Amino acid sequence: MGYYQRTLPPLWIGVAIALIAFVAIGIAEGGLGVLLPSIVSTYNLTPATVTLLFVSQISGYILAAFTSSLVSSRLGLARMLLIAAVVLTMALVIYATSPYWLFMVAAGSVLGLGIGLIDAGINTYIVQDSRSANMIGLLHAFYGIGALSGPAIATTLLSLGMNWRQVYWVLAAIVSLLIVSVLGAIISRYTPMTLRVSTSNTTALENLGRSLQNPVVVLTGLLLLVYVGIEACIGNWAYTVQSVARQTPELIAGYSVSAYWLGLTLGRFILGYFLQWLGAVGTISMSLSLLMIGLLAWWQLRDQWISLPLIGFALAAIFPATIWLIPQRLPNALVPAAVSFATSIASFGAAIIPTGAGWVASWAGLEIIPMLMLPLAFIMVGLHCWLVQHSLRGK
């Protein structure tokens, strides 16, 4: 046993790559909100037509949902992450260079594929490695760091006189560091990421099919889809709601959105304490209660902004704690396919819910967006209760 422990590959290498990957997808997704007005102006778009950029990502997310576990089992996690990092960087480069709007829309599918593969692959790796499973909160906190950094980088570069295309070149260069990191793992043969998950593609395909027949997997994916949709919808629309619909000063509106992401990031950094104190189920239940309070405050109390960081803090634990519970709710053989499917299909929410909210707001007014978040939160409460009653019984 002592010899085995001495020959274990260093944990920090896999953790470092995982953290870099989540910062990368946070930057790639977070920078868009600040650059959106410039994109609208360049291509002479409307608020309705620009949502095609969100919708186009759906095909990439869906493809990742059904292929990530199969690709990982055949090529190994590291090679799948390399493909995803190249694809994600390529999508940002197309954003920076596309002369036509439809080319940029098409690149959205490529962006969704890259994000979906990284999200599914890294989450699967973390929950399956017993040495790093307790770092799930830290992993998702680093996504928050990326989501904070993307808008900050974009805002700073625009203020220095760069145009939005040049900003995307900078974001692509930052994200490309993930390519270097994964290449290092492949060259050094870092076994936790280069070892194949299963011996045959048939086994992986069978496990995916069995997972999709399990209601726990499907409803976990739906819960995460709604969660990601709420998170992305607030991140994309809160500034517009505050500054346009409620006439909040732009500086305060901007800081309130930053406070939203800061609340989410801080909540994920201290997630481990809540998991030890309340357990994963109790932490999710507490988070959903805080979320309802924060959403009610954002909807009803128009002249305050403290509700947004409260909402961010409440959202922080839901995704990583739900992922952390998957190995406890399913047989070990189904875990890779289940995590891959649930996390990838959850990204669908980042496209469909903000887009749907935008279309509803186009005829009902921006003020309806906070109200729309409440029924979605109720759906999460119902799904969480079902999962607790049907998948943890007897464990």
Short mmCIF file of C-alpha atoms in Angstrom, two decimals:
data_model
loop_
_atom_site.label_atom_id
_atom_site.label_comp_id
_atom_site.label_asym_id
_atom_site.label_seq_id
_atom_site.Cartn_x
_atom_site.Cartn_y
_atom_site.Cartn_z
CA MET A 1 0.00 0.00 0.00
CA GLY A 2 2.85 2.39 0.84
CA TYR A 3 4.48 1.77 -2.54
CA TYR A 4 1.14 2.36 -4.34
CA GLN A 5 0.63 5.67 -2.56
CA ARG A 6 4.16 6.81 -3.45
CA THR A 7 3.57 6.09 -7.12
CA LEU A 8 0.26 7.98 -7.38
CA PRO A 9 0.54 10.82 -9.91
CA PRO A 10 0.63 14.27 -8.25
CA LEU A 11 -2.88 15.49 -7.51
CA TRP A 12 -2.04 19.14 -8.13
CA ILE A 13 -1.46 18.63 -11.87
CA GLY A 14 -5.00 17.44 -12.57
CA VAL A 15 -6.48 20.05 -10.22
CA ALA A 16 -4.51 22.84 -11.89
CA ILE A 17 -5.69 21.82 -15.36
CA ALA A 18 -9.27 21.56 -14.12
CA LEU A 19 -9.13 25.06 -12.58
CA ILE A 20 -7.54 26.57 -15.70
CA ALA A 21 -10.25 24.92 -17.83
CA PHE A 22 -13.06 26.41 -15.77
CA VAL A 23 -11.49 29.87 -15.75
CA ALA A 24 -11.25 29.56 -19.54
CA ILE A 25 -14.92 28.75 -20.09
CA GLY A 26 -15.90 31.46 -17.58
CA ILE A 27 -13.93 34.05 -19.55
CA ALA A 28 -15.30 32.81 -22.88
CA GLU A 29 -18.90 33.08 -21.66
CA GLY A 30 -18.59 36.11 -19.40
CA GLY A 31 -17.00 38.50 -21.88
CA LEU A 32 -19.93 38.45 -24.28
CA GLY A 33 -22.27 40.62 -22.20
CA VAL A 34 -19.97 43.65 -22.34
CA LEU A 35 -19.24 43.20 -26.06
CA LEU A 36 -22.84 42.60 -27.13
CA PRO A 37 -23.71 46.28 -27.82
CA SER A 38 -20.68 46.61 -30.09
CA ILE A 39 -21.63 43.44 -31.96
CA VAL A 40 -25.19 44.72 -32.41
CA SER A 41 -23.84 47.96 -33.85
CA THR A 42 -21.33 46.30 -36.19
CA TYR A 43 -23.85 43.95 -37.80
CA ASN A 44 -26.86 46.31 -37.56
CA LEU A 45 -28.81 43.87 -35.39
CA THR A 46 -31.75 44.22 -33.02
CA PRO A 47 -32.05 42.83 -29.47
CA ALA A 48 -34.19 40.04 -30.91
CA THR A 49 -31.87 38.99 -33.75
CA VAL A 50 -28.73 39.07 -31.60
CA THR A 51 -30.20 36.25 -29.49
CA LEU A 52 -29.37 33.94 -32.42
CA LEU A 53 -25.87 33.93 -30.97
CA PHE A 54 -27.22 32.24 -27.84
CA VAL A 55 -29.52 29.90 -29.74
CA SER A 56 -26.74 28.70 -32.03
CA GLN A 57 -24.83 27.33 -29.05
CA ILE A 58 -27.60 24.81 -28.39
CA SER A 59 -26.49 22.38 -31.09
CA GLY A 60 -22.97 22.34 -29.66
CA TYR A 61 -24.24 21.70 -26.13
CA ILE A 62 -26.48 18.85 -27.31
CA LEU A 63 -23.67 17.25 -29.31
CA ALA A 64 -21.41 17.42 -26.26
CA ALA A 65 -24.13 15.91 -24.07
CA PHE A 66 -24.39 12.76 -26.19
CA THR A 67 -20.73 12.33 -27.17
CA SER A 68 -18.51 13.49 -24.30
CA SER A 69 -18.49 10.19 -22.40
CA LEU A 70 -18.00 8.24 -25.65
CA VAL A 71 -15.11 10.43 -26.81
CA SER A 72 -13.48 10.34 -23.38
CA SER A 73 -13.72 6.53 -23.23
CA ARG A 74 -12.14 6.16 -26.65
CA LEU A 75 -9.44 8.86 -26.57
CA GLY A 76 -8.97 9.53 -22.86
CA LEU A 77 -9.96 12.68 -21.00
CA ALA A 78 -6.81 14.65 -21.81
CA ARG A 79 -7.17 14.23 -25.58
CA MET A 80 -10.85 15.14 -25.39
CA LEU A 81 -9.95 18.28 -23.43
CA LEU A 82 -7.32 19.12 -26.02
CA ILE A 83 -9.92 18.89 -28.78
CA ALA A 84 -12.33 20.99 -26.73
CA ALA A 85 -9.70 23.65 -25.96
CA VAL A 86 -8.76 23.93 -29.64
CA VAL A 87 -12.44 24.12 -30.65
CA LEU A 88 -13.18 26.80 -28.04
CA THR A 89 -10.18 28.90 -29.05
CA MET A 90 -11.12 28.54 -32.72
CA ALA A 91 -14.66 29.77 -32.00
CA LEU A 92 -13.31 32.91 -30.30
CA VAL A 93 -10.96 33.52 -33.25
CA ILE A 94 -13.93 33.26 -35.64
CA TYR A 95 -15.79 35.75 -33.44
CA ALA A 96 -12.82 38.10 -33.81
CA THR A 97 -12.50 37.78 -37.59
CA SER A 98 -15.93 36.97 -39.02
CA PRO A 99 -16.97 39.46 -41.70
CA TYR A 100 -20.54 38.15 -41.74
CA TRP A 101 -23.07 37.79 -38.94
CA LEU A 102 -24.10 34.28 -40.02
CA PHE A 103 -20.49 33.10 -39.74
CA MET A 104 -20.44 34.32 -36.16
CA VAL A 105 -23.74 32.59 -35.45
CA ALA A 106 -22.32 29.34 -36.84
CA ALA A 107 -19.27 29.74 -34.62
CA GLY A 108 -21.63 29.78 -31.65
CA SER A 109 -22.25 26.07 -32.24
CA VAL A 110 -18.50 25.46 -32.10
CA LEU A 111 -18.28 27.50 -28.89
CA GLY A 112 -21.09 25.47 -27.32
CA LEU A 113 -19.36 22.20 -28.24
CA GLY A 114 -16.08 23.27 -26.68
CA ILE A 115 -17.70 24.49 -23.47
CA GLY A 116 -19.91 21.41 -23.20
CA LEU A 117 -17.00 18.98 -23.61
CA ILE A 118 -14.86 20.80 -21.06
CA ASP A 119 -17.71 21.12 -18.55
CA ALA A 120 -18.66 17.44 -18.79
CA GLY A 121 -15.11 16.10 -18.89
CA ILE A 122 -13.77 18.08 -15.94
CA ASN A 123 -16.80 17.46 -13.74
CA THR A 124 -16.55 13.72 -14.43
CA TYR A 125 -12.84 13.74 -13.60
CA ILE A 126 -13.30 15.60 -10.32
CA VAL A 127 -16.16 13.49 -8.93
CA GLN A 128 -14.45 10.20 -9.89
CA ASP A 129 -11.04 10.97 -8.39
CA SER A 130 -11.49 10.25 -4.67
CA ARG A 131 -8.53 12.49 -3.84
CA SER A 132 -10.08 15.57 -5.46
CA ALA A 133 -13.83 15.09 -5.05
CA ASN A 134 -13.81 17.49 -2.09
CA MET A 135 -12.58 20.22 -4.44
CA ILE A 136 -15.80 20.43 -6.45
CA GLY A 137 -16.68 23.76 -4.83
CA LEU A 138 -13.25 25.22 -5.59
CA LEU A 139 -13.56 24.08 -9.20
CA HIS A 140 -16.81 25.95 -9.74
CA ALA A 141 -15.50 28.95 -7.82
CA PHE A 142 -12.83 29.27 -10.50
CA TYR A 143 -15.58 29.41 -13.11
CA GLY A 144 -16.84 32.41 -11.15
CA ILE A 145 -13.37 33.96 -11.31
CA GLY A 146 -13.45 33.53 -15.08
CA ALA A 147 -16.97 34.95 -15.29
CA LEU A 148 -15.80 37.97 -13.30
CA SER A 149 -12.62 38.36 -15.32
CA GLY A 150 -14.22 38.21 -18.78
CA PRO A 151 -16.32 41.39 -18.37
CA ALA A 152 -13.50 43.14 -16.50
CA ILE A 153 -10.97 42.38 -19.24
CA ALA A 154 -13.39 43.39 -21.98
CA THR A 155 -14.36 46.63 -20.24
CA THR A 156 -10.72 47.58 -19.61
CA LEU A 157 -9.61 46.87 -23.17
CA LEU A 158 -12.55 48.78 -24.65
CA SER A 159 -11.72 51.76 -22.42
CA LEU A 160 -8.15 51.64 -23.75
CA GLY A 161 -9.43 52.08 -27.29
CA MET A 162 -9.56 48.50 -28.56
CA ASN A 163 -12.55 47.42 -30.62
CA TRP A 164 -14.57 44.31 -29.81
CA ARG A 165 -12.77 42.18 -32.40
CA GLN A 166 -9.40 42.96 -30.83
CA VAL A 167 -10.84 42.10 -27.42
CA TYR A 168 -11.85 38.68 -28.72
CA TRP A 169 -8.30 38.13 -29.96
CA VAL A 170 -7.08 38.76 -26.40
CA LEU A 171 -9.72 36.42 -24.94
CA ALA A 172 -8.76 33.74 -27.47
CA ALA A 173 -5.10 34.10 -26.48
CA ILE A 174 -5.96 33.67 -22.79
CA VAL A 175 -8.17 30.63 -23.45
CA SER A 176 -5.43 29.06 -25.61
CA LEU A 177 -3.33 28.65 -22.45
CA LEU A 178 -5.59 25.68 -21.75
CA ILE A 179 -4.22 24.02 -24.90
CA VAL A 180 -0.69 24.33 -23.52
CA SER A 181 -1.74 22.91 -20.14
CA VAL A 182 -3.48 19.86 -21.61
CA LEU A 183 -0.61 19.22 -24.03
CA GLY A 184 1.70 19.12 -21.02
CA ALA A 185 -0.48 16.44 -19.39
CA ILE A 186 -0.47 14.37 -22.59
CA ILE A 187 3.27 14.65 -23.16
CA SER A 188 4.04 13.78 -19.52
CA ARG A 189 1.50 10.91 -19.66
CA TYR A 190 -0.41 12.10 -16.60
CA THR A 191 -2.39 8.90 -16.09
CA PRO A 192 -5.51 10.25 -14.28
CA MET A 193 -6.33 12.21 -17.44
CA THR A 194 -4.79 10.05 -20.15
CA LEU A 195 -6.12 6.68 -18.98
CA ARG A 196 -9.20 5.52 -20.86
CA VAL A 197 -12.40 5.36 -18.83
CA SER A 198 -13.57 2.03 -20.26
CA THR A 199 -12.20 -0.69 -22.50
CA SER A 200 -14.58 -0.31 -25.41
CA ASN A 201 -16.76 2.22 -27.13
CA THR A 202 -19.63 -0.29 -26.90
CA THR A 203 -19.46 -0.29 -23.10
CA ALA A 204 -19.54 3.51 -22.99
CA LEU A 205 -22.47 3.56 -25.40
CA GLU A 206 -24.36 1.00 -23.34
CA ASN A 207 -23.74 2.98 -20.14
CA LEU A 208 -24.98 6.15 -21.83
CA GLY A 209 -28.14 4.35 -22.92
CA ARG A 210 -28.69 2.94 -19.44
CA SER A 211 -28.11 6.35 -17.91
CA LEU A 212 -30.70 8.00 -20.15
CA GLN A 213 -33.24 5.38 -19.08
CA ASN A 214 -32.69 6.30 -15.44
CA PRO A 215 -35.05 9.09 -14.27
CA VAL A 216 -32.45 10.26 -11.74
CA VAL A 217 -30.09 11.14 -14.60
CA VAL A 218 -32.78 12.86 -16.67
CA LEU A 219 -34.17 14.90 -13.78
CA THR A 220 -30.70 15.81 -12.53
CA GLY A 221 -29.96 17.13 -16.01
CA LEU A 222 -33.24 19.08 -16.01
CA LEU A 223 -32.47 20.56 -12.58
CA LEU A 224 -29.06 21.70 -13.76
CA LEU A 225 -30.53 23.02 -17.01
CA VAL A 226 -32.93 25.27 -15.09
CA TYR A 227 -30.15 26.30 -12.72
CA VAL A 228 -27.73 27.26 -15.50
CA GLY A 229 -30.54 29.10 -17.28
CA ILE A 230 -31.31 31.22 -14.21
CA GLU A 231 -27.62 31.92 -13.60
CA ALA A 232 -27.00 32.96 -17.21
CA CYS A 233 -30.26 34.90 -17.54
CA ILE A 234 -29.53 37.07 -14.52
CA GLY A 235 -25.92 37.56 -15.63
CA ASN A 236 -26.99 38.65 -19.13
CA TRP A 237 -30.08 40.72 -18.32
CA ALA A 238 -29.60 42.17 -14.80
CA TYR A 239 -27.66 45.20 -16.01
CA THR A 240 -30.33 46.05 -18.59
CA VAL A 241 -33.15 45.55 -16.09
CA GLN A 242 -31.48 47.78 -13.52
CA SER A 243 -30.23 50.55 -15.81
CA VAL A 244 -33.00 50.71 -18.43
CA ALA A 245 -36.19 49.48 -16.76
CA ARG A 246 -35.47 50.84 -13.29
CA GLN A 247 -33.34 53.87 -14.18
CA THR A 248 -30.62 52.83 -11.76
CA PRO A 249 -27.42 54.84 -12.39
CA GLU A 250 -25.22 52.92 -14.80
CA LEU A 251 -22.28 52.78 -12.41
CA ILE A 252 -24.40 51.26 -9.63
CA ALA A 253 -26.08 48.89 -12.09
CA GLY A 254 -22.70 47.71 -13.31
CA TYR A 255 -21.36 47.21 -9.82
CA SER A 256 -24.50 45.29 -8.84
CA VAL A 257 -23.88 42.78 -11.63
CA SER A 258 -20.25 42.45 -10.55
CA ALA A 259 -21.54 41.89 -7.01
CA TYR A 260 -23.80 39.12 -8.36
CA TRP A 261 -20.82 37.20 -9.76
CA LEU A 262 -18.78 38.00 -6.66
CA GLY A 263 -21.50 36.51 -4.44
CA LEU A 264 -21.51 33.36 -6.55
CA THR A 265 -17.72 33.09 -6.45
CA LEU A 266 -17.47 33.62 -2.68
CA GLY A 267 -20.25 31.09 -2.09
CA ARG A 268 -18.33 28.45 -4.02
CA PHE A 269 -15.09 29.13 -2.19
CA ILE A 270 -16.78 28.34 1.14
CA LEU A 271 -18.93 25.51 -0.22
CA GLY A 272 -16.78 22.91 1.55
CA TYR A 273 -17.76 24.26 4.95
CA PHE A 274 -21.46 24.01 4.15
CA LEU A 275 -21.04 20.48 2.80
CA GLN A 276 -19.39 19.42 6.06
CA TRP A 277 -21.96 21.26 8.17
CA LEU A 278 -25.25 20.51 6.38
CA GLY A 279 -24.36 17.81 3.86
CA ALA A 280 -24.99 18.19 0.14
CA VAL A 281 -28.78 17.79 0.34
CA GLY A 282 -29.09 20.26 3.21
CA THR A 283 -26.83 22.75 1.44
CA ILE A 284 -28.97 22.64 -1.71
CA SER A 285 -32.16 23.04 0.35
CA MET A 286 -30.72 26.08 2.16
CA SER A 287 -29.54 27.55 -1.14
CA LEU A 288 -32.97 27.20 -2.74
CA SER A 289 -34.57 28.95 0.24
CA LEU A 290 -32.11 31.86 -0.03
CA LEU A 291 -32.68 31.95 -3.77
CA MET A 292 -36.43 32.42 -3.35
CA ILE A 293 -35.84 35.28 -0.89
CA GLY A 294 -33.33 36.95 -3.22
CA LEU A 295 -35.56 36.65 -6.28
CA LEU A 296 -38.58 38.03 -4.43
CA ALA A 297 -36.48 40.98 -3.26
CA TRP A 298 -35.17 41.66 -6.78
CA TRP A 299 -38.70 41.57 -8.19
CA GLN A 300 -40.51 43.62 -5.54
CA LEU A 301 -37.86 46.04 -4.21
CA ARG A 302 -36.90 48.01 -7.28
CA ASP A 303 -34.65 50.63 -5.66
CA GLN A 304 -32.10 48.28 -4.10
CA TRP A 305 -29.35 46.13 -5.54
CA ILE A 306 -28.32 43.97 -2.56
CA SER A 307 -30.62 41.20 -3.81
CA LEU A 308 -28.29 40.42 -6.73
CA PRO A 309 -25.26 39.38 -4.63
CA LEU A 310 -27.66 37.42 -2.41
CA ILE A 311 -28.98 35.60 -5.48
CA GLY A 312 -25.41 34.90 -6.60
CA PHE A 313 -24.50 33.53 -3.19
CA ALA A 314 -27.66 31.38 -3.13
CA LEU A 315 -26.93 29.93 -6.57
CA ALA A 316 -23.32 29.13 -5.73
CA ALA A 317 -23.78 25.70 -4.17
CA ILE A 318 -26.54 24.21 -6.31
CA PHE A 319 -24.59 23.07 -9.37
CA PRO A 320 -21.44 21.67 -7.68
CA ALA A 321 -23.40 20.02 -4.84
CA THR A 322 -25.75 18.36 -7.34
CA ILE A 323 -22.78 17.04 -9.32
CA TRP A 324 -21.16 15.84 -6.10
CA LEU A 325 -24.28 13.79 -5.29
CA ILE A 326 -24.37 11.92 -8.62
CA PRO A 327 -21.91 9.15 -7.57
CA GLN A 328 -24.01 8.62 -4.42
CA ARG A 329 -27.24 8.33 -6.39
CA LEU A 330 -26.16 5.99 -9.19
CA PRO A 331 -24.13 2.81 -9.74
CA ASN A 332 -20.46 3.48 -10.42
CA ALA A 333 -20.67 2.23 -14.00
CA LEU A 334 -23.23 4.90 -14.89
CA VAL A 335 -21.45 7.85 -13.26
CA PRO A 336 -19.23 8.99 -16.20
CA ALA A 337 -22.08 8.96 -18.72
CA ALA A 338 -24.50 10.49 -16.21
CA VAL A 339 -22.20 13.38 -15.29
CA SER A 340 -21.32 13.99 -18.93
CA PHE A 341 -24.95 14.04 -20.01
CA ALA A 342 -26.24 16.10 -17.07
CA THR A 343 -23.55 18.78 -17.26
CA SER A 344 -23.64 19.06 -21.04
CA ILE A 345 -27.42 19.22 -21.34
CA ALA A 346 -27.44 21.76 -18.49
CA SER A 347 -25.57 24.15 -20.77
CA PHE A 348 -28.68 24.13 -22.95
CA GLY A 349 -30.25 26.32 -20.28
CA ALA A 350 -27.64 29.02 -20.82
CA ALA A 351 -29.02 29.49 -24.33
CA ILE A 352 -32.72 28.77 -24.11
CA ILE A 353 -33.71 30.58 -20.90
CA PRO A 354 -31.96 33.95 -21.50
CA THR A 355 -33.25 33.89 -25.08
CA GLY A 356 -36.80 33.10 -23.97
CA ALA A 357 -36.66 35.82 -21.33
CA GLY A 358 -35.51 38.31 -23.94
CA TRP A 359 -38.36 37.47 -26.30
CA VAL A 360 -40.94 37.73 -23.51
CA ALA A 361 -39.46 41.03 -22.36
CA SER A 362 -39.67 42.39 -25.91
CA TRP A 363 -43.48 42.55 -25.63
CA ALA A 364 -44.07 42.58 -21.86
CA GLY A 365 -41.25 44.87 -20.79
CA LEU A 366 -37.90 44.26 -19.13
CA GLU A 367 -39.43 44.40 -15.66
CA ILE A 368 -40.97 40.96 -16.24
CA ILE A 369 -37.57 39.24 -16.21
CA PRO A 370 -37.18 39.14 -12.38
CA MET A 371 -40.69 37.72 -12.12
CA LEU A 372 -39.92 35.02 -14.70
CA MET A 373 -37.13 33.70 -12.50
CA LEU A 374 -39.50 32.76 -9.67
CA PRO A 375 -41.43 29.91 -11.38
CA LEU A 376 -38.11 28.53 -12.59
CA ALA A 377 -36.87 28.49 -8.99
CA PHE A 378 -40.05 26.63 -7.96
CA ILE A 379 -39.30 24.03 -10.63
CA MET A 380 -35.85 23.52 -9.11
CA VAL A 381 -37.39 23.05 -5.67
CA GLY A 382 -39.74 20.37 -7.02
CA LEU A 383 -36.96 18.52 -8.85
CA HIS A 384 -34.70 18.66 -5.80
CA CYS A 385 -37.43 17.20 -3.58
CA TRP A 386 -38.09 14.38 -6.05
CA LEU A 387 -34.40 13.48 -6.27
CA VAL A 388 -34.06 13.42 -2.48
CA GLN A 389 -37.07 11.13 -2.07
CA HIS A 390 -36.29 8.73 -4.92
CA SER A 391 -32.52 8.49 -5.19
CA LEU A 392 -31.14 8.77 -1.65
CA ARG A 393 -33.54 6.35 -0.01
CA GLY A 394 -31.64 3.58 1.66
CA LYS A 395 -28.19 5.00 0.97
#
